[in-house]
Amino acid sequence: MNKFPIGIFDSGIGGLTIANAISKELPNENIIYFGDTKHLPYGEKSNKSIQLFSKDIVDFLLLKKCKAIVIACNSASAIASNTVKNKVKNIPVFNVIDPVVKEISEKFSNYNIGVIGTKATIQSKVYEKKINKKCPNAKVSSLATPLLAPMIEERFINEEISHTVIANYLSNKKLKNIDTLILACTHYPLIYNEIKSYYKNEVTVINSTKIISKHISSSLKELNMLNNNPKTKYQFYISNYTKEFERSAKLFFKQDLILKEKDLNL
Ligand code: DGL
């Protein structure tokens, strides 16, 4: 069981930020990554579609004998976590929301917290519900920032255009009094520095990748499911081949990649 891969999925490149953090935290683990580029962006899709896409990807990852599933997409974590958990009974399923909520509730319980993410994530109100369940004193304000993921996909990072889009969203009155900001989209770590410099240290910006990878690492360790063979293999599948994805994956994983197109016929 231990040598089997960790299965990670996202709608596209966003989950690579999580896969990369996991590979650093757990260098002996084999990874299978599925990027559903055919259905990107999940943040604009209906709950029914996000659940359906997630289900079929998980079927594929189970066929590949994954020993754990990581939903490395906030939109899918918000909308399809229960769908996936109901399907996968005998191996651990991780989402990208619960570890962050846990961290927030332990460290920032009285704070004024802002959340930015896709429309699907924000409309689900999952962060408000989960944070307020653990810390009723925290004030949570969220804002959908749907232009950010396509902007990042198009590599407008650290440019005038991205500064303008980021400033436009973050100056929204909903986020006016926040002291902590959760980047509730797996694409956003790629603009973490820009967001941080917008706030000039006045707001704590939570970069969730480390929190999530540490949580996964300690959980797998506790379950005695870690691999100890350093000869690892990283396999990437995408439902629609794009050069862009290959380039991004190579930026994150500086090694020869196995990248295959796999249309799940959804
Ligand atoms: N990676 C997705 C998320 O974390 C954002 C991109 C999309 O909408 O598919 O929600």
Tab-separated table of C-alpha atoms and ligand atoms in Angstrom:
chain	number	residue	atom	x	y	z
A	1	MET	CA	0.000	0.000	0.000
A	2	ASN	CA	2.734	2.463	0.960
A	3	LYS	CA	4.420	2.521	-2.422
A	4	PHE	CA	1.192	3.342	-4.243
A	5	PRO	CA	0.815	6.921	-5.482
A	6	ILE	CA	-1.016	9.849	-3.982
A	7	GLY	CA	-3.728	10.922	-6.429
A	8	ILE	CA	-4.138	14.665	-6.780
A	9	PHE	CA	-6.632	16.496	-8.952
A	10	ASP	CA	-7.594	19.992	-10.002
A	11	SER	CA	-9.286	21.648	-12.945
A	12	GLY	CA	-5.910	22.664	-14.395
A	13	ILE	CA	-2.591	24.081	-13.230
A	14	GLY	CA	-3.783	25.401	-9.838
A	15	GLY	CA	-3.379	22.062	-8.119
A	16	LEU	CA	0.256	21.963	-9.209
A	17	THR	CA	0.939	24.398	-6.349
A	18	ILE	CA	-0.377	21.748	-3.953
A	19	ALA	CA	1.313	18.832	-5.756
A	20	ASN	CA	4.585	20.736	-5.623
A	21	ALA	CA	4.237	21.427	-1.889
A	22	ILE	CA	3.411	17.749	-1.274
A	23	SER	CA	6.446	16.620	-3.293
A	24	LYS	CA	8.666	18.870	-1.155
A	25	GLU	CA	7.108	17.797	2.114
A	26	LEU	CA	7.067	14.115	1.114
A	27	PRO	CA	9.933	13.567	-1.365
A	28	ASN	CA	9.537	9.772	-1.290
A	29	GLU	CA	5.964	9.755	-2.520
A	30	ASN	CA	4.816	8.771	-6.001
A	31	ILE	CA	2.264	11.171	-7.419
A	32	ILE	CA	-0.450	10.916	-10.051
A	33	TYR	CA	-1.899	14.299	-10.967
A	34	PHE	CA	-5.053	14.814	-12.996
A	35	GLY	CA	-5.726	18.277	-14.436
A	36	ASP	CA	-9.210	18.528	-15.917
A	37	THR	CA	-8.216	21.111	-18.518
A	38	LYS	CA	-11.154	20.138	-20.702
A	39	HIS	CA	-13.607	21.449	-18.105
A	40	LEU	CA	-11.658	24.408	-16.765
A	41	PRO	CA	-12.760	26.653	-15.064
A	42	TYR	CA	-14.632	24.720	-12.382
A	43	GLY	CA	-15.401	27.972	-10.588
A	44	GLU	CA	-17.927	28.879	-13.277
A	45	LYS	CA	-19.643	25.477	-13.447
A	46	SER	CA	-22.789	24.206	-11.723
A	47	ASN	CA	-22.517	22.139	-8.559
A	48	LYS	CA	-23.874	19.144	-10.463
A	49	SER	CA	-21.136	19.376	-13.095
A	50	ILE	CA	-18.333	19.846	-10.532
A	51	GLN	CA	-19.574	16.781	-8.642
A	52	LEU	CA	-19.793	14.741	-11.836
A	53	PHE	CA	-16.300	15.728	-13.033
A	54	SER	CA	-14.826	14.994	-9.599
A	55	LYS	CA	-16.497	11.593	-9.399
A	56	ASP	CA	-15.129	10.483	-12.766
A	57	ILE	CA	-11.619	11.707	-11.983
A	58	VAL	CA	-11.671	9.852	-8.684
A	59	ASP	CA	-12.757	6.666	-10.500
A	60	PHE	CA	-9.718	7.080	-12.725
A	61	LEU	CA	-7.374	7.684	-9.774
A	62	LEU	CA	-8.744	4.634	-7.995
A	63	LEU	CA	-8.103	2.537	-11.112
A	64	LYS	CA	-4.509	3.762	-10.869
A	65	LYS	CA	-4.422	2.321	-7.337
A	66	CYS	CA	-3.932	5.616	-5.513
A	67	LYS	CA	-3.539	5.205	-1.769
A	68	ALA	CA	-4.997	8.642	-0.977
A	69	ILE	CA	-6.933	11.307	-2.869
A	70	VAL	CA	-6.189	15.022	-2.664
A	71	ILE	CA	-8.840	17.388	-4.031
A	72	ALA	CA	-6.372	20.146	-4.942
A	73	CYS	CA	-9.004	22.614	-6.078
A	74	ASN	CA	-10.991	24.885	-3.811
A	75	SER	CA	-14.065	24.833	-6.040
A	76	ALA	CA	-14.159	21.013	-6.073
A	77	SER	CA	-13.324	20.903	-2.345
A	78	ALA	CA	-16.234	23.257	-1.630
A	79	ILE	CA	-18.749	21.495	-3.845
A	80	ALA	CA	-17.674	17.873	-4.223
A	81	SER	CA	-15.878	16.846	-0.993
A	82	ASN	CA	-18.854	14.869	0.268
A	83	THR	CA	-19.451	13.315	-3.148
A	84	VAL	CA	-15.860	12.099	-3.208
A	85	LYS	CA	-15.892	10.935	0.418
A	86	ASN	CA	-19.099	8.979	-0.158
A	87	LYS	CA	-17.449	7.237	-3.070
A	88	VAL	CA	-14.059	6.560	-1.518
A	89	LYS	CA	-14.532	4.681	1.698
A	90	ASN	CA	-11.297	2.807	2.298
A	91	ILE	CA	-8.556	5.369	1.631
A	92	PRO	CA	-8.041	8.899	2.981
A	93	VAL	CA	-9.509	11.849	1.087
A	94	PHE	CA	-8.044	15.311	1.668
A	95	ASN	CA	-9.498	18.613	0.590
A	96	VAL	CA	-7.807	22.018	0.583
A	97	ILE	CA	-10.279	23.736	2.911
A	98	ASP	CA	-10.318	21.817	6.209
A	99	PRO	CA	-6.576	22.148	7.030
A	100	VAL	CA	-6.796	25.920	6.485
A	101	VAL	CA	-9.927	26.245	8.617
A	102	LYS	CA	-8.154	24.272	11.361
A	103	GLU	CA	-5.114	26.579	11.218
A	104	ILE	CA	-7.322	29.685	11.238
A	105	SER	CA	-9.360	28.459	14.190
A	106	GLU	CA	-6.207	27.732	16.175
A	107	LYS	CA	-4.416	30.990	15.404
A	108	PHE	CA	-6.849	33.643	14.239
A	109	SER	CA	-10.092	32.924	16.061
A	110	ASN	CA	-11.113	36.528	16.867
A	111	TYR	CA	-10.027	37.997	13.645
A	112	ASN	CA	-11.661	39.749	10.753
A	113	ILE	CA	-11.032	37.317	7.939
A	114	GLY	CA	-11.386	37.894	4.217
A	115	VAL	CA	-11.741	35.078	1.694
A	116	ILE	CA	-11.185	35.340	-2.046
A	117	GLY	CA	-11.881	32.543	-4.520
A	118	THR	CA	-13.929	31.456	-7.508
A	119	LYS	CA	-17.665	32.020	-7.792
A	120	ALA	CA	-18.356	28.361	-6.934
A	121	THR	CA	-16.249	28.508	-3.761
A	122	ILE	CA	-17.583	31.869	-2.578
A	123	GLN	CA	-21.233	31.106	-3.367
A	124	SER	CA	-20.985	27.868	-1.378
A	125	LYS	CA	-20.144	29.949	1.764
A	126	VAL	CA	-18.080	26.955	2.877
A	127	TYR	CA	-15.389	29.057	4.598
A	128	GLU	CA	-17.926	31.140	6.565
A	129	LYS	CA	-19.745	27.999	7.689
A	130	LYS	CA	-16.653	26.030	8.654
A	131	ILE	CA	-14.789	28.892	10.340
A	132	ASN	CA	-17.809	30.141	12.266
A	133	LYS	CA	-18.561	26.633	13.484
A	134	LYS	CA	-15.136	26.529	15.133
A	135	CYS	CA	-14.797	30.227	16.006
A	136	PRO	CA	-18.095	32.045	16.388
A	137	ASN	CA	-16.217	35.305	17.125
A	138	ALA	CA	-14.436	35.454	13.804
A	139	LYS	CA	-15.947	37.739	11.193
A	140	VAL	CA	-15.672	36.265	7.713
A	141	SER	CA	-16.232	38.339	4.562
A	142	SER	CA	-15.832	36.787	1.143
A	143	LEU	CA	-15.479	38.050	-2.370
A	144	ALA	CA	-15.567	36.166	-5.669
A	145	THR	CA	-12.556	37.109	-7.779
A	146	PRO	CA	-13.226	35.178	-10.994
A	147	LEU	CA	-10.758	37.044	-13.199
A	148	LEU	CA	-7.753	35.938	-11.164
A	149	ALA	CA	-7.583	32.269	-12.222
A	150	PRO	CA	-7.736	32.956	-16.002
A	151	MET	CA	-5.308	35.834	-15.511
A	152	ILE	CA	-2.836	33.455	-13.859
A	153	GLU	CA	-3.433	30.777	-16.523
A	154	GLU	CA	-2.504	33.417	-19.108
A	155	ARG	CA	0.618	34.233	-17.078
A	156	PHE	CA	-0.238	37.784	-16.249
A	157	ILE	CA	1.772	37.644	-13.050
A	158	ASN	CA	3.704	40.577	-11.616
A	159	GLU	CA	2.693	42.858	-14.434
A	160	GLU	CA	0.833	46.119	-14.620
A	161	ILE	CA	-2.340	44.353	-15.708
A	162	SER	CA	-2.269	41.914	-12.767
A	163	HIS	CA	-1.509	44.734	-10.284
A	164	THR	CA	-4.589	46.570	-11.582
A	165	VAL	CA	-6.924	43.560	-11.419
A	166	ILE	CA	-5.685	42.617	-7.927
A	167	ALA	CA	-6.006	46.198	-6.622
A	168	ASN	CA	-9.475	46.472	-8.077
A	169	TYR	CA	-10.672	43.340	-6.271
A	170	LEU	CA	-8.878	43.895	-2.970
A	171	SER	CA	-10.138	47.468	-2.625
A	172	ASN	CA	-13.723	46.165	-2.666
A	173	LYS	CA	-15.620	47.411	0.378
A	174	LYS	CA	-16.427	43.851	1.450
A	175	LEU	CA	-12.738	43.404	2.317
A	176	LYS	CA	-12.297	46.839	3.870
A	177	ASN	CA	-11.625	45.954	7.498
A	178	ILE	CA	-9.986	42.566	7.216
A	179	ASP	CA	-6.755	41.741	9.032
A	180	THR	CA	-6.301	38.258	7.539
A	181	LEU	CA	-6.870	37.065	3.969
A	182	ILE	CA	-7.342	33.461	2.870
A	183	LEU	CA	-6.350	32.703	-0.717
A	184	ALA	CA	-9.150	30.207	-1.328
A	185	CYS	CA	-8.099	29.091	-4.774
A	186	THR	CA	-5.183	26.851	-5.623
A	187	HIS	CA	-4.112	29.207	-8.427
A	188	TYR	CA	-3.562	32.122	-6.067
A	189	PRO	CA	-0.269	31.064	-4.440
A	190	LEU	CA	1.204	32.111	-7.794
A	191	ILE	CA	0.223	35.735	-7.044
A	192	TYR	CA	0.873	35.521	-3.289
A	193	ASN	CA	3.722	38.044	-3.426
A	194	GLU	CA	1.683	40.533	-5.417
A	195	ILE	CA	-1.214	40.286	-2.977
A	196	LYS	CA	1.140	40.594	-0.030
A	197	SER	CA	2.784	43.690	-1.445
A	198	TYR	CA	-0.643	45.244	-2.158
A	199	TYR	CA	-1.336	45.094	1.600
A	200	LYS	CA	2.137	46.309	2.634
A	201	ASN	CA	2.155	44.002	5.694
A	202	GLU	CA	-1.118	45.405	7.052
A	203	VAL	CA	-2.973	42.172	6.393
A	204	THR	CA	-1.777	38.617	7.068
A	205	VAL	CA	-2.065	36.732	3.802
A	206	ILE	CA	-2.498	33.002	4.369
A	207	ASN	CA	-0.647	30.892	1.860
A	208	SER	CA	-2.391	27.590	2.253
A	209	THR	CA	-0.061	25.281	0.279
A	210	LYS	CA	2.297	24.613	3.210
A	211	ILE	CA	-0.557	24.214	5.671
A	212	ILE	CA	-2.196	21.661	3.376
A	213	SER	CA	0.943	19.676	2.548
A	214	LYS	CA	1.958	19.505	6.221
A	215	HIS	CA	-1.511	18.279	7.145
A	216	ILE	CA	-1.396	15.559	4.482
A	217	SER	CA	2.089	14.536	5.536
A	218	SER	CA	1.220	14.203	9.218
A	219	SER	CA	-2.040	12.378	8.486
A	220	LEU	CA	-0.354	9.814	6.206
A	221	LYS	CA	2.409	9.371	8.752
A	222	GLU	CA	-0.116	8.749	11.490
A	223	LEU	CA	-1.847	6.180	9.293
A	224	ASN	CA	1.507	4.543	8.608
A	225	MET	CA	1.008	5.051	4.881
A	226	LEU	CA	4.223	6.811	3.905
A	227	ASN	CA	6.586	5.445	1.293
A	228	ASN	CA	10.270	5.197	2.133
A	229	ASN	CA	11.733	4.490	-1.283
A	230	PRO	CA	13.315	7.669	-2.714
A	231	LYS	CA	12.894	6.485	-6.331
A	232	THR	CA	9.749	8.404	-7.092
A	233	LYS	CA	7.624	8.712	-10.201
A	234	TYR	CA	5.420	11.673	-11.076
A	235	GLN	CA	2.719	11.094	-13.673
A	236	PHE	CA	0.521	13.831	-15.061
A	237	TYR	CA	-2.732	13.361	-16.918
A	238	ILE	CA	-4.771	16.130	-18.475
A	239	SER	CA	-8.157	15.805	-20.106
A	240	ASN	CA	-7.174	18.181	-22.884
A	241	TYR	CA	-3.534	18.523	-23.888
A	242	THR	CA	-2.158	22.060	-23.905
A	243	LYS	CA	1.454	23.191	-24.270
A	244	GLU	CA	0.716	25.662	-21.489
A	245	PHE	CA	0.048	22.905	-19.004
A	246	GLU	CA	3.208	21.052	-19.962
A	247	ARG	CA	5.229	24.234	-19.536
A	248	SER	CA	3.718	24.902	-16.103
A	249	ALA	CA	4.207	21.335	-14.947
A	250	LYS	CA	7.856	21.497	-16.020
A	251	LEU	CA	8.320	24.747	-14.121
A	252	PHE	CA	7.060	23.114	-10.956
A	253	PHE	CA	8.683	19.727	-11.407
A	254	LYS	CA	12.132	20.166	-12.798
A	255	GLN	CA	12.531	16.646	-14.085
A	256	ASP	CA	11.439	14.514	-17.003
A	257	LEU	CA	7.717	14.393	-16.793
A	258	ILE	CA	5.336	11.708	-17.842
A	259	LEU	CA	2.456	13.746	-19.277
A	260	LYS	CA	-0.446	12.064	-21.024
A	261	GLU	CA	-3.760	13.220	-22.374
A	262	LYS	CA	-6.656	11.283	-20.875
A	263	ASP	CA	-10.139	12.263	-21.909
A	264	LEU	CA	-12.483	10.673	-19.420
A	265	ASN	CA	-15.364	11.039	-21.917
A	266	LEU	CA	-17.376	13.084	-19.518
B	1	DGL	N1	-8.175	25.696	-9.118
B	1	DGL	C1	-9.513	26.244	-9.042
B	1	DGL	C2	-9.875	26.463	-7.568
B	1	DGL	O1	-9.040	26.304	-6.686
B	1	DGL	C3	-9.643	27.555	-9.788
B	1	DGL	C4	-9.754	27.439	-11.277
B	1	DGL	C5	-11.100	26.988	-11.747
B	1	DGL	O2	-12.098	27.738	-11.647
B	1	DGL	O3	-11.165	25.876	-12.232
B	1	DGL	O4	-11.000	26.782	-7.270
